[in-house]
Amino acid sequence: MVAISLPRLASRIDALARFGALPGGGVTRPCWSAPHEEARAWLLGELRRTGLETWVDPAGNVFGATGIQAFRPEIPVVLTGSHIDTVPEGGILDGALGVLAGLECLQVINETRTPHARPLAVAAWSDEEGRYGSLFGSRAFCGLLDSARIDEMMSVDGVRLVDAMAGAGFDARRASEARAPDGAVTAYVELHIEQGPRLEEAGVPIGVVEAIVGVRRSRVVFRGQADHAGTTPMDRRRDAFLAAADYALRVREHVVTRGSGVSVTNFGVVHVHPGASNIVPGSTELVHEMRDPDPGVLERLAGECAALAREVAAAHRVESELRLVSATTPALCSARVQSATERVCATLGLRCQRLYSAAGHDAQNLTRVTDAGMIFIPSQGGRSHRVDEMSDWPAIERGANALLHTMLALADA
Ligand code: GLV
Ligand code: MN
Ligand code: MN
C-alpha cells in the first residue's frame, strides 16, 4: 500500500522551521513579514522541484497541484492545505504540518503513479492566524471577504493590512479576486495537530473533526481620567485599567457559569495608556476573544458581555466602548469527508474518534463551498501556540498516511 516518507516530511518540517526561528526554539512568522515571505519562496521551490504546477493568487494563497494549472469547475479538484504563518512565539507544527504533509502526499502519489480520478492540490492559506483578519486567505478563496473592510483591517499593533501586503508585493484591494469558481473544489481535507489534550489523554491516534468553533474578537476600550499616581486620593481616581481588569474577571466568570460548558474566553492583548508607573491609567484597551461551536451561544454571550461592559464602566465612573473586530462562523464538517477518514483508519488499523475543534481553521471557510473536513493527531501535553508545541514523529506519520488515503478515497468517489 502506498505510504508517505516520514524522513522526507520530517526534513521539510525542520527546513520550514528555520524561517523566523527563535533562539530558544519555536518560531515567529507572521503573514507578509520577511521570514514569512522567505518561507513562501522556499515552499514554492519545494513544490516546483516535486514537479507540481504552482501559483499564488491575489490573496497570497500558495498552491501546488497535479492535474490542473488553475481552479476550474470543469475539473473539480480534491484539495488539502493549511498555513505557514504562525502566532508570535509559536510552534513548528501549527499550520506547517498540514501544508508539508499535503505536499508529501502529492509527491508520493506522483512517484508511485497511484491512480486517482480527480486532480489533487495543496494550499498554504495566507494569514490563517488572523494578524490582520481571521482566516484571511481562505476567506478570499471562498468568496467570504468583505472588500469594503480591507482598508480598515489592521494588526493590534496598528500595522494596516494594505501596507503589510504591499511590503510583500501584493495589492490587498485585489484580494477578493482570489475567489475560486463555484464547483472547482470537490472536497477539502486538512491535517492538523489537535492543539489540545483530548486525543493524547484518550490514547487515540486520529481525530475526525465533526465541527469547528466560531471565534468572536472585540476591541473593548475603557476611558477614565489620567492623574498623578501619588497625589490623587484613591477615592477620586477614575482608573481605566481597574475597570478593564474588573471586566475581564467578570467576563471569565460569566462565560464559565453561563456558557455552553465548552465556551471559552481570553484577553490576550491589553494596552494601558499613557503607560507610566506614576500616572493613573487614562484609558485601557482590551482585545476580548470568545469561542463556542454553537453560533447561538456565541451570539447570546456577546450581547451579555456588552451589557457587562456598560455595567462595569458605570461602577468605575469611566466610559466604555465595544467594537466587534472579527467573527468567524462555527462550521459543521462534511459527513462524506468524516466517513472517508473513518474508513481509511479502519483499513490502516488506526483507532479514531470524532471530536470538535476548539481552534479555528481554514477548513471552516471551505465548508461553505465544498465537502470539507479535518484530521487531527495528538499534541504532546496538549500544548500549542507556544514554542514547545510538538507531536510525536510516529503520530505525524500516522496522520500523514490518514491524509494520503483520505485524499485518494475522495479523489475516486
Ligand atoms: C488559530 O490558531 C486559532 O486561534 O484558533
Ligand atoms: Mn493552525
Ligand atoms: Mn494557530
XYZ file of C-alpha atoms and ligand atoms in Angstrom:
420
model
C 0.000 0.000 0.000
C 1.283 3.474 -0.924
C 2.729 5.323 2.104
C 4.312 8.683 2.895
C 8.041 9.031 3.560
C 8.472 10.236 7.152
C 12.195 11.174 6.782
C 11.392 13.454 3.828
C 8.386 15.015 5.612
C 10.424 15.470 8.807
C 13.303 17.130 6.952
C 10.871 19.578 5.323
C 9.273 20.362 8.718
C 12.761 21.102 10.068
C 13.637 23.185 6.990
C 10.491 25.329 7.224
C 11.119 25.845 10.956
C 14.294 27.812 10.082
C 12.227 30.764 8.822
C 11.533 33.011 11.792
C 13.262 30.577 14.175
C 13.691 31.831 17.761
C 16.932 31.251 19.683
C 15.242 29.108 22.354
C 13.065 27.086 19.908
C 9.777 27.802 18.205
C 9.065 30.421 15.524
C 7.598 33.870 14.968
C 6.452 34.072 11.325
C 3.520 36.442 10.890
C 1.944 36.591 7.450
C 3.548 39.087 4.988
C 6.645 39.509 7.240
C 10.150 38.933 5.824
C 10.501 35.426 7.349
C 7.046 34.509 6.032
C 7.889 35.678 2.518
C 11.186 33.739 2.652
C 9.215 30.670 3.756
C 6.772 31.208 0.859
C 9.681 31.327 -1.638
C 11.150 28.159 -0.116
C 7.778 26.392 -0.284
C 7.241 27.371 -3.920
C 10.704 25.950 -4.689
C 9.845 22.645 -2.971
C 6.511 22.390 -4.805
C 8.213 23.066 -8.178
C 11.059 20.646 -7.517
C 8.438 17.992 -6.849
C 7.064 18.553 -10.359
C 3.817 20.221 -9.261
C 2.128 23.116 -11.033
C 2.380 26.143 -8.727
C 0.716 29.530 -8.497
C -0.013 32.281 -5.962
C -3.408 34.009 -6.013
C -4.158 37.710 -5.311
C -4.843 36.936 -1.620
C -1.347 35.457 -1.293
C -2.517 31.819 -1.138
C 0.108 29.416 -2.494
C -0.994 26.355 -4.486
C 0.739 23.240 -5.760
C -1.253 20.859 -7.938
C -1.120 17.802 -10.069
C -3.547 17.691 -12.996
C -4.591 21.390 -13.015
C -2.941 24.794 -13.533
C -5.844 26.833 -12.154
C -9.187 26.185 -10.420
C -11.879 25.367 -12.974
C -15.359 23.916 -12.361
C -14.963 21.536 -15.338
C -12.203 19.648 -13.480
C -13.033 19.721 -9.764
C -10.065 19.054 -7.529
C -9.512 17.347 -4.168
C -7.763 19.975 -2.087
C -5.743 19.793 1.106
C -3.751 22.502 2.873
C -3.136 24.581 5.959
C -0.908 27.610 6.619
C 2.738 28.631 7.003
C 2.162 31.771 9.092
C 2.458 31.430 12.869
C 1.433 33.254 16.018
C 4.199 35.199 17.841
C 6.438 32.726 19.701
C 4.549 29.808 18.183
C 5.484 26.217 17.427
C 6.766 24.467 14.318
C 3.700 22.332 13.534
C 0.650 24.619 13.704
C -0.058 25.014 10.020
C 3.278 23.735 8.684
C 2.254 20.116 9.253
C -0.838 20.298 7.034
C 0.949 22.067 4.178
C 4.030 19.838 4.156
C 2.065 16.608 4.677
C -0.128 17.674 1.732
C 2.964 18.207 -0.415
C 4.313 14.811 0.675
C 1.000 13.130 -0.279
C 1.060 14.644 -3.783
C 4.724 13.715 -4.218
C 4.198 10.079 -3.163
C 1.123 9.741 -5.381
C 3.109 11.073 -8.369
C 6.200 8.959 -7.667
C 4.203 5.747 -7.310
C 1.889 6.677 -10.195
C -1.039 5.859 -7.917
C -4.210 6.247 -9.986
C -6.741 8.891 -8.931
C -9.795 10.053 -10.825
C -9.641 13.701 -9.706
C -6.769 16.201 -9.774
C -5.147 16.931 -6.406
C -3.872 20.200 -4.927
C -2.302 21.573 -1.765
C -2.791 25.119 -0.425
C -0.887 27.325 2.010
C -3.604 29.802 3.077
C -2.466 33.309 3.986
C -2.887 34.884 7.435
C -4.695 31.934 8.993
C -3.656 33.236 12.402
C -5.538 36.460 11.735
C -2.887 39.064 12.463
C -4.792 41.326 10.049
C -8.018 39.351 9.584
C -9.097 35.886 10.689
C -8.564 33.097 8.142
C -7.883 35.771 5.510
C -6.687 33.747 2.521
C -9.312 31.007 2.714
C -11.983 33.657 3.230
C -10.964 35.291 -0.036
C -10.818 31.906 -1.822
C -14.325 31.033 -0.602
C -15.797 34.426 -1.582
C -16.372 35.473 2.051
C -14.111 38.528 2.143
C -15.797 41.872 2.764
C -13.835 44.104 0.326
C -15.301 47.246 1.906
C -13.376 46.457 5.112
C -9.922 45.909 3.537
C -8.762 49.490 4.188
C -9.597 49.374 7.894
C -8.066 45.934 8.581
C -5.011 46.238 10.826
C -2.975 44.341 13.415
C -3.314 45.055 17.141
C -0.034 46.999 16.934
C -1.505 49.287 14.279
C 0.018 47.981 11.015
C -2.517 48.241 8.161
C -3.173 45.177 6.017
C -2.781 47.200 2.817
C 0.725 48.260 3.894
C 1.773 44.803 5.110
C 0.626 43.192 1.843
C 2.219 45.937 -0.254
C 5.524 45.253 1.546
C 5.272 41.649 0.355
C 4.351 42.676 -3.215
C 0.555 42.193 -3.011
C -2.358 44.579 -3.540
C -4.819 43.967 -0.669
C -7.627 45.670 -2.594
C -7.431 42.868 -5.179
C -7.560 40.032 -2.618
C -11.219 39.190 -3.309
C -10.173 38.260 -6.888
C -8.813 35.071 -5.265
C -12.377 33.710 -5.138
C -12.434 30.249 -6.736
C -15.144 29.489 -9.306
C -18.150 27.617 -7.862
C -17.702 23.860 -8.109
C -13.904 23.993 -8.580
C -13.205 22.011 -5.376
C -14.961 18.670 -4.931
C -13.641 18.088 -1.392
C -11.219 19.599 1.129
C -9.435 17.742 3.923
C -6.835 19.317 6.240
C -4.382 17.592 8.580
C -3.600 19.499 11.787
C -2.322 18.916 15.286
C -5.191 18.854 17.789
C -3.626 21.687 19.857
C -5.395 20.406 22.974
C -5.164 17.367 25.278
C -8.159 15.205 24.321
C -6.619 12.692 21.867
C -3.444 12.179 23.884
C -5.417 11.642 27.101
C -7.767 9.192 25.368
C -4.790 7.347 23.790
C -6.416 7.700 20.339
C -4.071 8.401 17.386
C -6.521 10.051 14.952
C -9.260 12.624 15.486
C -12.014 13.022 12.920
C -13.284 16.579 13.202
C -17.063 16.974 13.158
C -17.349 20.714 13.924
C -15.133 23.794 14.266
C -15.714 26.610 16.759
C -16.569 30.180 15.841
C -14.298 32.902 17.228
C -15.506 36.434 18.056
C -12.973 39.156 18.772
C -13.963 42.576 20.121
C -11.972 45.671 20.978
C -13.133 46.988 24.347
C -11.879 50.408 25.483
C -12.394 51.886 28.960
C -11.753 55.636 29.214
C -11.244 57.196 32.650
C -9.008 60.064 33.710
C -5.194 60.179 33.697
C -3.988 61.605 37.018
C -0.927 61.882 39.244
C -0.443 58.432 40.771
C 0.952 59.837 44.025
C -1.165 62.860 44.773
C -4.661 61.858 43.587
C -6.670 60.488 46.541
C -7.682 56.869 45.909
C -11.422 57.591 46.075
C -11.178 60.271 43.378
C -9.468 58.146 40.758
C -11.198 57.044 37.544
C -8.744 54.259 36.754
C -9.339 52.758 33.299
C -7.104 49.757 33.939
C -9.012 48.714 37.063
C -12.269 48.889 35.097
C -10.720 46.719 32.362
C -9.407 44.225 34.926
C -12.813 44.037 36.625
C -14.447 43.478 33.210
C -12.029 40.639 32.354
C -12.706 38.851 35.647
C -16.474 39.239 35.364
C -16.482 38.042 31.734
C -14.494 34.965 32.677
C -16.957 34.126 35.472
C -19.917 34.748 33.162
C -18.596 32.601 30.292
C -17.700 29.739 32.646
C -21.031 29.777 34.511
C -23.443 30.861 31.745
C -21.762 29.495 28.587
C -22.438 26.132 26.968
C -19.947 24.241 29.129
C -17.349 24.353 26.349
C -17.408 28.134 25.826
C -14.026 29.794 26.374
C -12.801 33.365 26.610
C -9.426 35.123 26.570
C -7.885 38.581 26.942
C -4.591 38.294 25.064
C -3.977 41.974 24.309
C -4.007 44.788 26.867
C -2.823 48.331 26.147
C -2.668 50.784 29.052
C -2.400 54.496 28.197
C -0.322 56.603 28.788
C 1.517 53.640 30.337
C 3.738 55.075 33.085
C 4.048 53.841 36.657
C 3.375 57.321 38.050
C 0.193 58.014 36.042
C -3.249 56.609 36.856
C -4.273 54.844 33.600
C -6.377 57.210 31.495
C -7.552 54.564 29.053
C -7.182 50.822 28.624
C -7.853 48.780 25.522
C -8.511 45.041 25.586
C -8.933 42.548 22.790
C -11.590 40.169 24.038
C -11.957 36.772 22.354
C -14.767 34.216 22.835
C -15.248 30.801 21.233
C -18.030 28.220 21.059
C -19.108 25.615 18.500
C -22.727 26.881 18.723
C -23.378 30.184 16.901
C -26.445 30.882 19.087
C -24.445 30.579 22.313
C -21.737 32.838 20.926
C -24.282 35.481 19.919
C -26.015 35.383 23.326
C -22.716 35.639 25.238
C -21.646 38.592 23.066
C -24.803 40.520 23.988
C -24.404 39.690 27.679
C -20.732 40.772 27.679
C -21.649 44.100 26.043
C -24.118 44.703 28.910
C -21.406 43.741 31.427
C -19.022 46.311 29.890
C -21.612 49.061 30.404
C -22.290 47.918 33.995
C -18.590 47.784 34.886
C -17.952 51.203 33.310
C -20.745 52.768 35.364
C -19.459 51.186 38.587
C -15.941 52.594 37.957
C -17.184 56.014 36.719
C -15.490 55.545 33.319
C -16.753 55.348 29.716
C -16.750 52.124 27.705
C -16.747 51.403 24.003
C -17.056 47.933 22.458
C -16.499 47.160 18.779
C -16.568 43.769 17.057
C -13.328 43.329 15.100
C -13.794 39.851 13.665
C -16.168 36.916 13.822
C -15.791 33.523 12.223
C -18.786 31.234 11.868
C -18.829 27.855 13.615
C -18.952 25.116 10.990
C -20.034 21.506 10.664
C -17.654 19.223 8.774
C -18.878 17.120 5.880
C -20.263 13.628 6.590
C -18.592 12.397 3.350
C -15.131 13.508 4.488
C -15.619 12.179 8.036
C -16.706 8.757 6.855
C -13.907 8.616 4.262
C -11.350 9.206 7.043
C -13.031 6.665 9.325
C -12.930 4.001 6.599
C -9.260 4.821 5.942
C -8.471 4.470 9.659
C -10.172 1.071 9.739
C -8.062 -0.042 6.732
C -4.829 1.317 8.271
C -5.642 -0.247 11.671
C -5.768 3.148 13.396
C -8.256 3.913 16.179
C -10.059 7.188 15.675
C -12.619 9.302 17.465
C -14.864 12.151 16.402
C -14.321 15.465 18.145
C -14.972 19.162 17.614
C -12.123 21.598 17.037
C -11.676 24.239 19.727
C -9.260 26.099 17.428
C -10.257 27.972 14.294
C -9.167 26.609 10.901
C -9.376 27.454 7.197
C -11.469 24.295 6.788
C -14.401 26.173 8.346
C -14.442 28.563 5.385
C -14.101 25.678 2.959
C -17.291 24.087 4.417
C -19.158 26.994 2.768
C -18.106 25.937 -0.753
C -17.432 22.183 -0.670
C -17.397 18.986 1.411
C -14.716 19.884 3.963
C -13.263 18.120 6.969
C -10.168 17.739 9.125
C -7.911 15.047 10.555
C -6.253 15.663 13.943
C -3.255 13.998 15.552
C -2.427 14.241 19.280
C -0.394 17.194 20.547
C 2.247 16.424 23.191
C 0.797 17.567 26.518
C -1.980 19.320 24.565
C 0.465 22.218 24.034
C 0.117 24.683 21.137
C 0.614 28.388 20.363
C 3.810 28.083 22.388
C 7.389 27.331 21.426
C 7.390 23.755 22.728
C 4.350 22.695 20.657
C 5.117 19.204 19.262
C 3.653 15.851 18.272
C 5.476 12.505 18.243
C 7.028 11.631 14.857
C 5.120 8.294 14.647
C 1.926 10.292 15.280
C 2.863 12.635 12.421
C 3.476 9.642 10.136
C 0.083 8.119 11.048
C -1.681 11.407 10.420
C 0.017 11.983 7.063
C -0.893 8.463 5.929
C -4.502 9.013 7.034
C -4.472 12.225 4.954
C -2.935 10.457 1.934
C -5.582 7.728 1.834
C -8.454 10.099 2.631
C -7.411 12.251 -0.350
C -7.226 9.184 -2.581
C -10.631 7.975 -1.378
C -12.176 11.420 -2.037
C -10.474 11.588 -5.440
C -12.058 8.322 -6.502
C -15.512 8.950 -5.015
C -5.960 29.513 15.348
O -4.867 29.027 15.596
C -6.823 29.858 16.443
O -6.559 30.891 17.086
O -7.730 29.087 16.741
Mn -3.366 26.247 12.508
Mn -2.708 28.666 15.289
